[in-house]
Tab-separated table of C-alpha atoms and ligand atoms in Angstrom:
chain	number	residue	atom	x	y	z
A	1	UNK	CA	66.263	79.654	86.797
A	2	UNK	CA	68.714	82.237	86.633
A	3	UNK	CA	68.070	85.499	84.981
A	4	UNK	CA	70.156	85.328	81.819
A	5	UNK	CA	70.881	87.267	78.260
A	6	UNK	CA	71.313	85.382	75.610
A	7	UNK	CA	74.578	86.909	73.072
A	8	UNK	CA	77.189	83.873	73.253
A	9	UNK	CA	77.573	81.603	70.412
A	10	UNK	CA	77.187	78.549	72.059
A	11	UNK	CA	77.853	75.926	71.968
A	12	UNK	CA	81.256	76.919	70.808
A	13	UNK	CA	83.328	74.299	68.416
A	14	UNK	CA	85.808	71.859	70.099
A	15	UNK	CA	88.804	71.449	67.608
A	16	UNK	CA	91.391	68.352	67.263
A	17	UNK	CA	94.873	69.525	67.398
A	18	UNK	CA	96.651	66.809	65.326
A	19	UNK	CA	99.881	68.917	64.172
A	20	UNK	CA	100.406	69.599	67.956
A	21	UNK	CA	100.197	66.311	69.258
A	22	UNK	CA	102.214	64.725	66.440
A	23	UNK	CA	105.142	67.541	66.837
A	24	UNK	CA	105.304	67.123	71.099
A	25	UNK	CA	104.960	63.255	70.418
A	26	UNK	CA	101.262	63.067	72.785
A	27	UNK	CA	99.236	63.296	74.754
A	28	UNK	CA	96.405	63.554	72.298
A	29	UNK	CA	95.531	67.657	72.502
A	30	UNK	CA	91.833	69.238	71.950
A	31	UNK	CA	91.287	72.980	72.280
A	32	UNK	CA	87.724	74.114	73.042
A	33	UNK	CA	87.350	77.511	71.540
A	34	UNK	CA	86.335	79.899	73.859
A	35	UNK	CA	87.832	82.152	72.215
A	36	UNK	CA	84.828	81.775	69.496
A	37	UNK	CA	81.862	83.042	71.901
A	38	UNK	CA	80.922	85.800	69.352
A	39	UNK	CA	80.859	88.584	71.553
A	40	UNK	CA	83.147	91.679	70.172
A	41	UNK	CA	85.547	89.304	69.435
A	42	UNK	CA	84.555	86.981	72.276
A	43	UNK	CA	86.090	85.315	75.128
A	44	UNK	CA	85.241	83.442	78.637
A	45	UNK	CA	84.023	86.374	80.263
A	46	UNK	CA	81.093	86.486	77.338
A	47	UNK	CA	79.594	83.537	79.329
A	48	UNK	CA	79.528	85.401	82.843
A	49	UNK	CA	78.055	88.492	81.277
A	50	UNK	CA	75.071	86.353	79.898
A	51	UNK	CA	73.907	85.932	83.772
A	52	UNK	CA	75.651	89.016	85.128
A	53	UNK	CA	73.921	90.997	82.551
A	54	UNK	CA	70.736	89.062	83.072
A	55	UNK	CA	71.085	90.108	86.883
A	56	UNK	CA	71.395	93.480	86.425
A	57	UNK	CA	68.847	93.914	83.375
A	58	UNK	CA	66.171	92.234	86.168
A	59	UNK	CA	67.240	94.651	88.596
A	60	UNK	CA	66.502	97.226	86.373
A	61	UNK	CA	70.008	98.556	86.005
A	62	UNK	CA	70.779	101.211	83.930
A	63	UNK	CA	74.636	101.583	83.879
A	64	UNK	CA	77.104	98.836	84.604
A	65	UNK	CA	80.365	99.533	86.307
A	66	UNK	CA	83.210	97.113	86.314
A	67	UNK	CA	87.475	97.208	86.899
A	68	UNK	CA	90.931	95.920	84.939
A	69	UNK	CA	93.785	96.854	83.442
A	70	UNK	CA	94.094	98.951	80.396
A	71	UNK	CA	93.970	95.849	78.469
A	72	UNK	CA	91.448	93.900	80.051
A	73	UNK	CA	89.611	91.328	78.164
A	74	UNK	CA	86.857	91.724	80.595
A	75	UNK	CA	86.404	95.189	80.567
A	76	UNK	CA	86.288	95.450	76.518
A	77	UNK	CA	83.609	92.410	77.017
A	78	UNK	CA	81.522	93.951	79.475
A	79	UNK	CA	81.294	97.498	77.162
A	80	UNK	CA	80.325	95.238	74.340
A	81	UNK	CA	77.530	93.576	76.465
A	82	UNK	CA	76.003	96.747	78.215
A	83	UNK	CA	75.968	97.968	74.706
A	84	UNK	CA	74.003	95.070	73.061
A	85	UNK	CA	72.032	95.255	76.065
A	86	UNK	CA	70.857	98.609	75.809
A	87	UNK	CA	72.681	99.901	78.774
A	88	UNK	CA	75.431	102.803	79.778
A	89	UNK	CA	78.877	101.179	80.872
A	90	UNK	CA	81.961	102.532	83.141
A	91	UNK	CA	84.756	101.143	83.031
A	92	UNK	CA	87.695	101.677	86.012
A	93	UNK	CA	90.979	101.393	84.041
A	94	UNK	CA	94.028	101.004	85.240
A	95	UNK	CA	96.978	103.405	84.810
A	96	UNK	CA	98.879	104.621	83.111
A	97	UNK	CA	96.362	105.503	80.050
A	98	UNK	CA	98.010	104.615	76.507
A	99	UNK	CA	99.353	107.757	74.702
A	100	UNK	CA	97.321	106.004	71.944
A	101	UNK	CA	94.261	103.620	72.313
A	102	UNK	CA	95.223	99.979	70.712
A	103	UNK	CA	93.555	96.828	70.696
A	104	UNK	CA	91.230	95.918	74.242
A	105	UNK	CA	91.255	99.764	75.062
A	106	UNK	CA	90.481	100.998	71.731
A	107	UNK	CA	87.858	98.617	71.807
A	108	UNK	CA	86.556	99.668	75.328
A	109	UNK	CA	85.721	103.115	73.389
A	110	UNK	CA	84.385	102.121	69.852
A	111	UNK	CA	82.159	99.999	72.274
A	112	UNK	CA	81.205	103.594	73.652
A	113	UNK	CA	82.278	103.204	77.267
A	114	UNK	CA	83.235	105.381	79.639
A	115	UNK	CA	86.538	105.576	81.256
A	116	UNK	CA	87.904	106.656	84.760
A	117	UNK	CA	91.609	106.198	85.270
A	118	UNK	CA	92.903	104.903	88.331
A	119	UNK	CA	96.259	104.015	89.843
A	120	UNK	CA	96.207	100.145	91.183
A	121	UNK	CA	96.713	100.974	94.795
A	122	UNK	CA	93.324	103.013	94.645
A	123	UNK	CA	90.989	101.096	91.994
A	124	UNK	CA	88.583	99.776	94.930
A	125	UNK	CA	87.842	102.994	95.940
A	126	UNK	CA	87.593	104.838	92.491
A	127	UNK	CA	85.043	101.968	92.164
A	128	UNK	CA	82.863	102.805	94.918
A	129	UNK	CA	83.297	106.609	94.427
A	130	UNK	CA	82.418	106.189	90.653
A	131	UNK	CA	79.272	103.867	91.844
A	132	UNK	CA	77.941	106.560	94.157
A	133	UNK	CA	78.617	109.253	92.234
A	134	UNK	CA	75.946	107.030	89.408
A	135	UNK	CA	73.790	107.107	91.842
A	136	UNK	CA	73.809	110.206	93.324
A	137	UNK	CA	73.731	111.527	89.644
A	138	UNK	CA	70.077	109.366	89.877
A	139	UNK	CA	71.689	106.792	87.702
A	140	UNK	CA	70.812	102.461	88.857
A	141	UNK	CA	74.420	101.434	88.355
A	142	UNK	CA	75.398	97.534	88.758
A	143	UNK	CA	78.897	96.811	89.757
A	144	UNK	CA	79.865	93.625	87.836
A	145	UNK	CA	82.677	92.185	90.068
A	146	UNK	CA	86.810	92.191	88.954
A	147	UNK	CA	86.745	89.529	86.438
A	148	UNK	CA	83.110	88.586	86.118
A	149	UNK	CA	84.528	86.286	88.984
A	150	UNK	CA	81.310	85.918	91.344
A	151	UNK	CA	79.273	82.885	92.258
A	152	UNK	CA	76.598	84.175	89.165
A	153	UNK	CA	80.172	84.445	86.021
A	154	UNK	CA	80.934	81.138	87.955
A	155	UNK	CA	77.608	79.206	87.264
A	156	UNK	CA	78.580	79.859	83.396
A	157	UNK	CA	81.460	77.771	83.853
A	158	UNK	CA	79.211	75.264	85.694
A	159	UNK	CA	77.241	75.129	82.771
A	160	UNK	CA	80.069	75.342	79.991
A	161	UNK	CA	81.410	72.476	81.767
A	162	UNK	CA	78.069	70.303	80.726
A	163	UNK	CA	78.468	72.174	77.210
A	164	UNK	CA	81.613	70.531	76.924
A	165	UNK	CA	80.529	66.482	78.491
A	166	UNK	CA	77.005	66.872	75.930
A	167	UNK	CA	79.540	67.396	73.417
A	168	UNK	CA	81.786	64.899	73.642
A	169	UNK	CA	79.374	62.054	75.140
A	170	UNK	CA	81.780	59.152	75.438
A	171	UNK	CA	84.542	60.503	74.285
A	172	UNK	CA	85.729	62.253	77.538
A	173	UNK	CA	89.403	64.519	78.003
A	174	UNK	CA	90.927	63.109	80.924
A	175	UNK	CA	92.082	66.516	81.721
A	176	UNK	CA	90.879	70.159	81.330
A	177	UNK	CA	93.800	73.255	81.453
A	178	UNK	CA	93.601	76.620	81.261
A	179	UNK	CA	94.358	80.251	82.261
A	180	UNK	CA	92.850	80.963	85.925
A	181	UNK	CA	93.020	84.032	87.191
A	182	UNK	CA	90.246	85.820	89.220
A	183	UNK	CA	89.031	82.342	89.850
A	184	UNK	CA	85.619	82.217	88.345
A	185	UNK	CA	85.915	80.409	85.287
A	186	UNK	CA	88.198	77.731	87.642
A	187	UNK	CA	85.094	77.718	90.078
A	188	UNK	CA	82.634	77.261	87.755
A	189	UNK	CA	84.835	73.977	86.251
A	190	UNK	CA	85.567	72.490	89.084
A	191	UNK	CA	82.278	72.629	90.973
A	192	UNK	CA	80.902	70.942	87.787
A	193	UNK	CA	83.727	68.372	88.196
A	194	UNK	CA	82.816	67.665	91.236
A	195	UNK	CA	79.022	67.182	90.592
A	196	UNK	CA	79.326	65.596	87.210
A	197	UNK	CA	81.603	62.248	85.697
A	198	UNK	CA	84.408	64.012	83.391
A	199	UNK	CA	87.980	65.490	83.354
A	200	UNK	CA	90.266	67.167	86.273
A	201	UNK	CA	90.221	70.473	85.530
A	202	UNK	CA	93.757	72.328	86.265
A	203	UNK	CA	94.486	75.958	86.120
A	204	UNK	CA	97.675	77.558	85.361
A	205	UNK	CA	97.724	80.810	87.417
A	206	UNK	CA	98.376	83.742	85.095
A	207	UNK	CA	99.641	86.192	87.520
A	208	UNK	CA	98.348	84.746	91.521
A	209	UNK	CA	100.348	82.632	94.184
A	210	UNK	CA	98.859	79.141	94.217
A	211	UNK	CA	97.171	79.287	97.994
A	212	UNK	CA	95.795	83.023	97.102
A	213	UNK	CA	94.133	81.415	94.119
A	214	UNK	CA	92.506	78.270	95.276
A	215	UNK	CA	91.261	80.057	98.421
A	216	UNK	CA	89.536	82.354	95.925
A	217	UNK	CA	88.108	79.290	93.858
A	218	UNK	CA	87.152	77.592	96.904
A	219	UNK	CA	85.284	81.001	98.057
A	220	UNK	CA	83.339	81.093	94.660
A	221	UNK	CA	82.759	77.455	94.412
A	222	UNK	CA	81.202	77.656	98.040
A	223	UNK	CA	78.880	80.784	97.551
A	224	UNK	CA	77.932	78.609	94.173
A	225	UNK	CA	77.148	75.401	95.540
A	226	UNK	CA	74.926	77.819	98.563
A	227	UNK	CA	73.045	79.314	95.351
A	228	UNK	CA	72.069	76.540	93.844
A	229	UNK	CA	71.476	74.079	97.196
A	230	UNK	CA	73.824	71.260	95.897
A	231	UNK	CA	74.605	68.577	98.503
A	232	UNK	CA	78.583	68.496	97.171
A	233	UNK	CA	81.071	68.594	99.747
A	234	UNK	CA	84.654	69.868	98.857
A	235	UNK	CA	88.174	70.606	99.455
A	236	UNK	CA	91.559	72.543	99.018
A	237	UNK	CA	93.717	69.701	97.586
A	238	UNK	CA	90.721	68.719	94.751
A	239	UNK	CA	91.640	72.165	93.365
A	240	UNK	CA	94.484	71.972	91.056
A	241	UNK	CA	96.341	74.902	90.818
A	242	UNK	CA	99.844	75.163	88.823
A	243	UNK	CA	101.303	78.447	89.789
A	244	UNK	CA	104.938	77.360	88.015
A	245	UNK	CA	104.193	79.832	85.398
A	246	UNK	CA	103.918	83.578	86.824
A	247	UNK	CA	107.191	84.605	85.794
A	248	UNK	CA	107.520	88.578	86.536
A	249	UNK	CA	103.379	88.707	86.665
A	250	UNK	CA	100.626	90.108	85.161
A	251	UNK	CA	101.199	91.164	81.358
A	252	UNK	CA	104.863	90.947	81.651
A	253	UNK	CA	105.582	88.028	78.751
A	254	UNK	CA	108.394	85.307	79.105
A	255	UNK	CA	110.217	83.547	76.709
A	256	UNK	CA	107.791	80.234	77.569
A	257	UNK	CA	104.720	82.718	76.311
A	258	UNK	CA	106.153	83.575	73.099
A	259	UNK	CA	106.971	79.832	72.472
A	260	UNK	CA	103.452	78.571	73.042
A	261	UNK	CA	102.168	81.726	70.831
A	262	UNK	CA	104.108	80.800	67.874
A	263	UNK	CA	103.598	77.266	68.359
A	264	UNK	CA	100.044	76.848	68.682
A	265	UNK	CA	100.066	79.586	65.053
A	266	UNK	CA	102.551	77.684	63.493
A	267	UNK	CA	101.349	74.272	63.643
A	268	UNK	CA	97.895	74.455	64.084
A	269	UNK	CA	96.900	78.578	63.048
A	270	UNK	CA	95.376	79.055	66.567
A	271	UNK	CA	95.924	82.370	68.155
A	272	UNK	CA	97.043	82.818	71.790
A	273	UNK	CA	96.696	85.785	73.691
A	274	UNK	CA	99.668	87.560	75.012
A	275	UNK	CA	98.504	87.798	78.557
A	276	UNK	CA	96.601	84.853	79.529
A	277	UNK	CA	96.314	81.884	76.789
A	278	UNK	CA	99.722	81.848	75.897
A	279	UNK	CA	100.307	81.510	79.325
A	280	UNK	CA	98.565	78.845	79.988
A	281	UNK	CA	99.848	76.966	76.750
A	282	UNK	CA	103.297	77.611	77.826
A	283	UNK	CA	102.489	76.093	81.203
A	284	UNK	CA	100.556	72.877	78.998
A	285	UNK	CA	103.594	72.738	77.018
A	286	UNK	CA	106.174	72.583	79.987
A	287	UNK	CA	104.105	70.181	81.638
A	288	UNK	CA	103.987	67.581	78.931
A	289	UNK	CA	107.447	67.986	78.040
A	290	UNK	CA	108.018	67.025	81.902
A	291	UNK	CA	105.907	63.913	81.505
A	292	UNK	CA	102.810	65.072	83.767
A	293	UNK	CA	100.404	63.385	81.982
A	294	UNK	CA	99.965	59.965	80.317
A	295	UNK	CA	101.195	59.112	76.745
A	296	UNK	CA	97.982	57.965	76.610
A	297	UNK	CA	96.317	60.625	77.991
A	298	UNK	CA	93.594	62.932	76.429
A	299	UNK	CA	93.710	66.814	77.377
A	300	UNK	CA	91.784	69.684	76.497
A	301	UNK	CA	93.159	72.875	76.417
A	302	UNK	CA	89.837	75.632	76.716
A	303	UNK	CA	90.860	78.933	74.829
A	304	UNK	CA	89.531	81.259	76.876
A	305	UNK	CA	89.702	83.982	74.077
A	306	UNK	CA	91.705	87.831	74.612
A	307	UNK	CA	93.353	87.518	71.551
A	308	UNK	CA	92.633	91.587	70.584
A	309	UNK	CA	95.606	91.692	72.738
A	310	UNK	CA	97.628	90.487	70.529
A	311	UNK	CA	97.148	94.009	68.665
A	312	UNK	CA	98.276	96.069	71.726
A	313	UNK	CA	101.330	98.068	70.580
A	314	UNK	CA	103.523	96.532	73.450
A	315	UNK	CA	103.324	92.980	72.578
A	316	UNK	CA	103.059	93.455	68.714
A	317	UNK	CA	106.855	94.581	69.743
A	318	UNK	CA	107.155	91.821	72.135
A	319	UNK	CA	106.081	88.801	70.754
B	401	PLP	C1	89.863	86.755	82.405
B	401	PLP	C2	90.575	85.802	81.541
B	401	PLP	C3	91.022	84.556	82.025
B	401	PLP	C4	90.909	84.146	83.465
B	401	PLP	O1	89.606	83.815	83.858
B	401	PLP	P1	89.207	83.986	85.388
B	401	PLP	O2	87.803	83.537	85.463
B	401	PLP	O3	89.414	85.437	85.707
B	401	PLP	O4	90.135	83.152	86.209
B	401	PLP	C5	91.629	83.683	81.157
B	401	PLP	N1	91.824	84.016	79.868
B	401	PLP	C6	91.429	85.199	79.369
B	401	PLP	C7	91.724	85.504	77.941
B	401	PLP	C8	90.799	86.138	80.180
B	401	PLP	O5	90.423	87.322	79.664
């Protein structure tokens, strides 16, 4: 057994999405909500932080370091976690810093974390400056990886995965999409695919090249199925990666974003995020307009939460 923390709300609900599927004419949509873990407003990295947490807790941690943009989901999860778990955080932002904290950010600091300011070309090595300086300072710091995205934030998608087939029993998606980005929640899936009957899991890259992001997925997946001894054997082309939907990158919203955002509100009063869900929901939306799945066809879409973003004074002007 893995050491673990227990803050998620889990299981978290699976929801029918009848208005959806009625106004794109099929396949029959579910959304599992992700985006309901309970953590500070919740999200998938909540389920990573239960074992990343747990890891550094048993190593007798006391500060937790992590990295992302000014925005980061991640970052505004992992402040809310070291703080319900009793433990410092520091959290390597991204420049430039806001004129005025909004949404993730100003959540980063009512969460009482710490903040170093970075420019991108340098964030590796404000990281490791920042974690010897902790130490140094006689501090036990525990760098929880970009994203959550190690083998450990991985096996919490491994396990979500058998959240989601206990769930539904016989009632199976034949398909699994969502926002992949640093990989681990795609690893987690996946492996689980692999080892367990139940749906293809494809991941619309938010901001990486298709090759760059299943090499990272197969990376995890492998130092995953090491960890826990599994006999499964895989490969490049079982991981589906649809890197259509970049546009100009990370954060930078298209006109296929906004659409998904006020679609998914409008008929159904589910909110998107304006970085990585509605993303992801633009990509599901192209691809069923293109005919990529069956009429008949049963997908899941898995909220993987960020919606504080939506409050970030940029896209409240963008969306
Ligand atoms: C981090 C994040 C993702 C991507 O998950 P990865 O495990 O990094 O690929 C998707 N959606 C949201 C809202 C996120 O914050």
């Amino acid at each position: 057994m893995l050491p673990k923390v227990n803050f998620a709300h889990l299981p978290t609900p699976i929801d029918e999405l009848p208005r959806l599927t009625q106004e794109l004419g099929g396949p029959e949509l579910l959304i599992k909500r992700d985006d309901q873990t309970g953590l500070a407003f919740g999200g998938n990295k909540t389920r990573k932080l239960e074992y990343l947490m747990g890891d550094a807790v048993s190593k007798k941690a006391n500060v937790v370091l992590s990295t992302g943009a000014a925005q980061s989901n991640h970052c505004r999860q992992t402040a809310a976690a070291a703080a319900r778990c009793g433990l410092d955080c520091t959290l390597i932002l991204v420049e430039p810093e806001p004129e005025e904290p909004s949404a993730n950010y100003f959540l980063d600091l009512l969460l009482g974390a710490n903040i170093v300011w970075t420019p991108k070309s340098s964030r590796d090595l404000t990281l490791e400056v920042t974690f010897k300086e902790a130490e140094r300072s006689g501090f036990n710091p525990y760098l929880i990886p970009y994203g959550g995205s190690n083998a450990l934030g991985a096996y919490a998608y491994y396990q979500a995965y058998q959240e989601l087939l206990a769930q539904l029993k016989g009632e199976l998606p034949d398909w699994i999409v969502f926002a992949s980005s640093s990989g681990g929640t795609q690893a987690g899936l996946f492996l689980a695919s692999r080892v367990f009957d139940g749906p293809k899991v494809l991941g619309i890259s938010v901001d990486e090249p298709e090759t760059h992001l299943r090499n990272t997925v197969a990376k995890i997946s492998l130092d995953l199925i090491e960890n826990l001894d599994l006999e499964v054997e895989i490969n490049m082309e079982q991981i589906l990666v649809d890197a259509n939907y970049t546009g100009e990158g990370y954060g930078i919203m298209n006109e296929q974003d906004r659409k998904a955002i006020r679609l998914f509100a409008e008929t159904e009063g589910i909110l998107l995020d304006p970085v990585y869900t509605g993303r992801a929901g633009g990509g599901l939306l192209d691809l069923i307009s293109k005919g990529f799945f069956d009429r008949n066809d049963k997908v899941l879409f898995w909220h993987t939460g960020g919606t504080p973003g939506l409050f970030a004074d940029r896209y409240i002007r963008e969306i």
